[in-house]
mmCIF file of C-alpha atoms in Angstrom:
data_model
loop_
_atom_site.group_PDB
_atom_site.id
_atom_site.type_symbol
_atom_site.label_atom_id
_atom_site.label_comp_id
_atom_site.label_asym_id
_atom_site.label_seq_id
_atom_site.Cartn_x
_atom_site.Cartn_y
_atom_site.Cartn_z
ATOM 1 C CA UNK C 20 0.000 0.000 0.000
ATOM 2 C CA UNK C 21 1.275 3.609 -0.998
ATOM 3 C CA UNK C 22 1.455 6.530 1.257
ATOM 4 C CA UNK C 23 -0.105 9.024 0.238
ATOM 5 C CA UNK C 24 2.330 12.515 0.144
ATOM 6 C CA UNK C 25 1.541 15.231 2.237
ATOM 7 C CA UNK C 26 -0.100 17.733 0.820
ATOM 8 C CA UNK C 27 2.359 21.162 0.465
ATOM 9 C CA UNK C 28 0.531 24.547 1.463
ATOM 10 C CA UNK C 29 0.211 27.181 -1.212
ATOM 11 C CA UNK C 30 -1.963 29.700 0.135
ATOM 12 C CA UNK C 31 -1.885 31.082 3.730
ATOM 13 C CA UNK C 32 -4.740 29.832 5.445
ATOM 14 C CA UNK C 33 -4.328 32.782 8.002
ATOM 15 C CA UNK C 34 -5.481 35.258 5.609
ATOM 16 C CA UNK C 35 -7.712 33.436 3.970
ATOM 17 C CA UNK C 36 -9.810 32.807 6.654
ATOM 18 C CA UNK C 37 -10.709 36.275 7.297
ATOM 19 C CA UNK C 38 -10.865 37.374 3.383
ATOM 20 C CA UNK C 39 -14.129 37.437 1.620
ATOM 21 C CA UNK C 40 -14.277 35.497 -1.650
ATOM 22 C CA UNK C 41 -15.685 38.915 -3.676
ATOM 23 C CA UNK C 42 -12.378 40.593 -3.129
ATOM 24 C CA UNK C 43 -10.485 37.072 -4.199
ATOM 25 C CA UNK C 44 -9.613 37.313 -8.140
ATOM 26 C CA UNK C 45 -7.494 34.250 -9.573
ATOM 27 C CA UNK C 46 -5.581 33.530 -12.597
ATOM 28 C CA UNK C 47 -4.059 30.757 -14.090
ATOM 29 C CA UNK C 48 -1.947 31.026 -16.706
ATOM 30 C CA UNK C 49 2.029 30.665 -18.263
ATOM 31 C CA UNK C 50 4.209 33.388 -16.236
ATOM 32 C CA UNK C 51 4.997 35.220 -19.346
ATOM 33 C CA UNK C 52 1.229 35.769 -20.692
ATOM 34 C CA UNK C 53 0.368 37.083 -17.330
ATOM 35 C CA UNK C 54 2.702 39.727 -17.883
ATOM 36 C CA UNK C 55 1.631 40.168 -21.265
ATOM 37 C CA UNK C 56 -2.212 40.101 -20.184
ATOM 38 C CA UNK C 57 -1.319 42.381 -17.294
ATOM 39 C CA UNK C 58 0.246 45.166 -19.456
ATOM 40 C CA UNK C 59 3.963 46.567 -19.171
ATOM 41 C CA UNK C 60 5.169 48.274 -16.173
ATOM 42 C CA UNK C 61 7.960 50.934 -16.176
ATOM 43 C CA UNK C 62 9.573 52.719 -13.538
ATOM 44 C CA UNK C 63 10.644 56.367 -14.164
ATOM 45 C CA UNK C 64 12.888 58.813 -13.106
ATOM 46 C CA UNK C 65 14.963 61.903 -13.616
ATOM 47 C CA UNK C 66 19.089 62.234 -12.864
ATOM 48 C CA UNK C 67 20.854 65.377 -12.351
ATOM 49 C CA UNK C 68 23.755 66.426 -13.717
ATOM 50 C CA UNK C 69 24.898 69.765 -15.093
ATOM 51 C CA UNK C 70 27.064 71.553 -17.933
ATOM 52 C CA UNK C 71 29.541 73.841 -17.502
ATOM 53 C CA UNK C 72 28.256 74.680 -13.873
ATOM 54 C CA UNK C 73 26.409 73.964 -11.338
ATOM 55 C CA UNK C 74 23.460 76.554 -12.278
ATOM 56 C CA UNK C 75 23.402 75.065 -15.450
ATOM 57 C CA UNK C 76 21.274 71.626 -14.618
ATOM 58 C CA UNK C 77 21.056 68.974 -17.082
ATOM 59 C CA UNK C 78 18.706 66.330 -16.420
ATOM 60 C CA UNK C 79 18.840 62.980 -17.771
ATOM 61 C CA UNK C 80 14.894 61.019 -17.756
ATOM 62 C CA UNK C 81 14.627 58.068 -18.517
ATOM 63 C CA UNK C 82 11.868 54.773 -17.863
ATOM 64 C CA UNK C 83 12.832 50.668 -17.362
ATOM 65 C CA UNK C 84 11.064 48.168 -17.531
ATOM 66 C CA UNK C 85 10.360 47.103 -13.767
ATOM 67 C CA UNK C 86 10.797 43.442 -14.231
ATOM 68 C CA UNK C 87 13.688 43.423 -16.542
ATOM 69 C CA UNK C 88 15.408 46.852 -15.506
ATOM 70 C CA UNK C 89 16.123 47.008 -19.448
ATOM 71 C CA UNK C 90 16.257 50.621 -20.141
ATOM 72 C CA UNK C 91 13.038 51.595 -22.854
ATOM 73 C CA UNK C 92 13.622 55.257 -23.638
ATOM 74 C CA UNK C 93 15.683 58.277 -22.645
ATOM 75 C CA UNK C 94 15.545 61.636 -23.006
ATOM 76 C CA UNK C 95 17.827 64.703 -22.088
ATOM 77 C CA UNK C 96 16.444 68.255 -20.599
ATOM 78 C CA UNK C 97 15.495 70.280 -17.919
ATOM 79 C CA UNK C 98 13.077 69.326 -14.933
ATOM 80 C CA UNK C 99 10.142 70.444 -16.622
ATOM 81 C CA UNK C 100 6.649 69.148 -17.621
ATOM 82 C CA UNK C 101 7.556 69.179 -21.644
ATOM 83 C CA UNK C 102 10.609 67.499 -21.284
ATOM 84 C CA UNK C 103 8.624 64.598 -19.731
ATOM 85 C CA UNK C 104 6.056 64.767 -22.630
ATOM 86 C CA UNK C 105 8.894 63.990 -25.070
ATOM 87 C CA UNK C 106 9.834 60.673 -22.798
ATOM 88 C CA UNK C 107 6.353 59.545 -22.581
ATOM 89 C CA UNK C 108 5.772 59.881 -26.410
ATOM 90 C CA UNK C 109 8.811 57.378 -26.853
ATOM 91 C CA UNK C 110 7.246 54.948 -24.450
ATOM 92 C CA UNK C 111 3.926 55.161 -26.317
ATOM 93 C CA UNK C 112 4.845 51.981 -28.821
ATOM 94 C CA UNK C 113 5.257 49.822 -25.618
ATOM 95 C CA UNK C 114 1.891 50.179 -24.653
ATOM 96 C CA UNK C 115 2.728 50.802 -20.250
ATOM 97 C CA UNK C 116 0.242 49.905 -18.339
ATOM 98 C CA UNK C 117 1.533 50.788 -14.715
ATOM 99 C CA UNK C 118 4.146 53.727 -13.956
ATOM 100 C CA UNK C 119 6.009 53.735 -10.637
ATOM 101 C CA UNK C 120 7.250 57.084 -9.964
ATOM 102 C CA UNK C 121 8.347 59.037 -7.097
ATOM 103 C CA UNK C 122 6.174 61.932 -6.378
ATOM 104 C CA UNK C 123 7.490 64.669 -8.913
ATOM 105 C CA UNK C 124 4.839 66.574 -10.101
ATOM 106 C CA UNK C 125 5.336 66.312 -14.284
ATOM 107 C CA UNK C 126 4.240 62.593 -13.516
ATOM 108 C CA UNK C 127 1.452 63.533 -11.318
ATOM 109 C CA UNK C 128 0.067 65.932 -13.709
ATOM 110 C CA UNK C 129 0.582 63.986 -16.744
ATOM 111 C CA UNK C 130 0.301 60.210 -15.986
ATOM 112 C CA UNK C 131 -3.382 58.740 -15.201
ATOM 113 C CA UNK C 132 -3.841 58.371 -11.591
ATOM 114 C CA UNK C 133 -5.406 54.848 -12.186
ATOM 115 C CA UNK C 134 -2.085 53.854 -13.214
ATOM 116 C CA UNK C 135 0.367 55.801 -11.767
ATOM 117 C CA UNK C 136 1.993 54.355 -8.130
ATOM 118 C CA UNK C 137 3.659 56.184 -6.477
ATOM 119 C CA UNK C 138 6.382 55.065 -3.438
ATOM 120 C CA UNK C 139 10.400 54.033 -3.013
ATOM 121 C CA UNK C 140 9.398 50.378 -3.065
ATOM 122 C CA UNK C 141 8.680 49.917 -7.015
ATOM 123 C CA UNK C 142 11.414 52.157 -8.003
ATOM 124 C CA UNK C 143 14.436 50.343 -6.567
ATOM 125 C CA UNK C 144 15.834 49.137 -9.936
ATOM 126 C CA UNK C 145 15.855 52.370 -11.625
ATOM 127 C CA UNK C 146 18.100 54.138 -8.608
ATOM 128 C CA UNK C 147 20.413 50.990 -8.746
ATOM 129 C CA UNK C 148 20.699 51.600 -12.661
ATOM 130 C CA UNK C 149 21.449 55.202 -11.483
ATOM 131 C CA UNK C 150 24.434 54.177 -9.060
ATOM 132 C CA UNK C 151 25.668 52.489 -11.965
ATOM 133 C CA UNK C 152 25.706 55.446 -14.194
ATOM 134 C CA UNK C 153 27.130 57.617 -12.158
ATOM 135 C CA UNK C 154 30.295 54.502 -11.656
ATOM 136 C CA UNK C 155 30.543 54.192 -14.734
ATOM 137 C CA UNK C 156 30.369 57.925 -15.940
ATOM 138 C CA UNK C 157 32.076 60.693 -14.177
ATOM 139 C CA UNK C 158 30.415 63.521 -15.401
ATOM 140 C CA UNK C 159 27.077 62.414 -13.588
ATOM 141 C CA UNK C 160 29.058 62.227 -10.473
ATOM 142 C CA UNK C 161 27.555 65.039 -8.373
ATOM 143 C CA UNK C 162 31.268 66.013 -6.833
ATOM 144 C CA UNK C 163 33.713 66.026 -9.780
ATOM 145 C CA UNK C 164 35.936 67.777 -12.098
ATOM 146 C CA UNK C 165 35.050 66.441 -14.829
ATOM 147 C CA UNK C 166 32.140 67.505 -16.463
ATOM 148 C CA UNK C 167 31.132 68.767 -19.898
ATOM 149 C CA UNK C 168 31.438 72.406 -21.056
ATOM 150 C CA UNK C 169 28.126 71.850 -24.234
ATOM 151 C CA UNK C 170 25.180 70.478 -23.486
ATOM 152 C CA UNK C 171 25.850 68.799 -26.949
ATOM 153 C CA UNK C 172 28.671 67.028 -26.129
ATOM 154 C CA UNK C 173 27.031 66.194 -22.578
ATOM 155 C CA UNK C 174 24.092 64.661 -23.981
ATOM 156 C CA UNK C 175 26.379 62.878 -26.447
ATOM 157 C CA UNK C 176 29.041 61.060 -24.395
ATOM 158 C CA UNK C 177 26.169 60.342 -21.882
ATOM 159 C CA UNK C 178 23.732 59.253 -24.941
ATOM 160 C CA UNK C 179 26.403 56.875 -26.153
ATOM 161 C CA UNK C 180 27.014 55.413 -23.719
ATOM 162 C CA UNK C 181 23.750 54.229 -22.973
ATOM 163 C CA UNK C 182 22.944 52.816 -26.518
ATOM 164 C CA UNK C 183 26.037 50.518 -26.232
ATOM 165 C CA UNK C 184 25.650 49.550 -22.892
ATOM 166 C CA UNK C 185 21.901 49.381 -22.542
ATOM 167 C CA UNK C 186 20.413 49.179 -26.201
ATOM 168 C CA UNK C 187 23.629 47.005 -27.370
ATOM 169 C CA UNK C 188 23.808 49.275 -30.430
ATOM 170 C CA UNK C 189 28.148 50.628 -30.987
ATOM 171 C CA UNK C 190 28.147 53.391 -33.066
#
């Protein structure tokens, strides 16, 4: 006679017990058309830097995906509202679902509420992928001497750079 194996918990009973099955919603399905169900989700942010000097603030925007941390788009500027327009016209094609911000008001005004989140907690990969800018390129470091003296050939080394390192494309 067989024993029969014991039977391995998925679901915590604890919180089940007290949670009303109208508020339950499941879904079974392959991991990757869940995400592809459940829509693309970016996190966003802006970096500073500057040209020339400090009153001269360059700011670098730019959105990953949240699972992947694979930069999307990028776009160079100052921390205003139409600057962020351009970025969110290149993420158009990918069809974003969910944006995970901090609270800076271009993406308040500009991103739909119903998917905008706001909070440190979903934007952890986008300020490790800005630690690693700033290692890798020492004009974003905020305490340096070298930095650029045109915001051409700011947005150039610094646009490089990402498009071999993140896009894979060498020019």
């Amino acid at each position: 006679m067989k024993k029969k194996a014991p039977e391995l918990t998925q679901v915590n009973q604890a919180v089940l017990q007290d949670l009303a099955p109208e508020h339950v919603e499941v879904e079974i399905c392959r991991a990757d058309e869940l995400a592809q169900r459940r829509g693309l989700a970016s996190e966003l942010d802006e970096m500073w830097s500057y040209v020339g000097k400090k009153v001269e603030p360059r700011w670098l925007w730019h959105a990953i995906d949240h699972h992947s941390g694979t930069v999307l788009a990028y776009v160079f500027g100052r921390r205003k509202d139409a600057v962020f327009l351009q970025l969110q016209a290149l993420l158009e094609p990918f069809g974003i679902t969910r944006f995970y911000t901090d609270g800076w008001g271009a993406y308040e005004r500009h991103i739909a509420p119903e998917q905008h989140h706001v909070g440190k907690e979903n934007t952890q990969k986008i300020a490790s992928n800005h630690i690693n800018l700033r290692t890798r390129i020492t004009r974003l470091v905020r305490r340096t001497i070298c930095f650029s003296k045109t915001t051409t050939m700011h947005d150039l080394v610094i646009g490089l750079f990402i498009n071999r390192y993140e896009f894979g494309v060498a020019l």
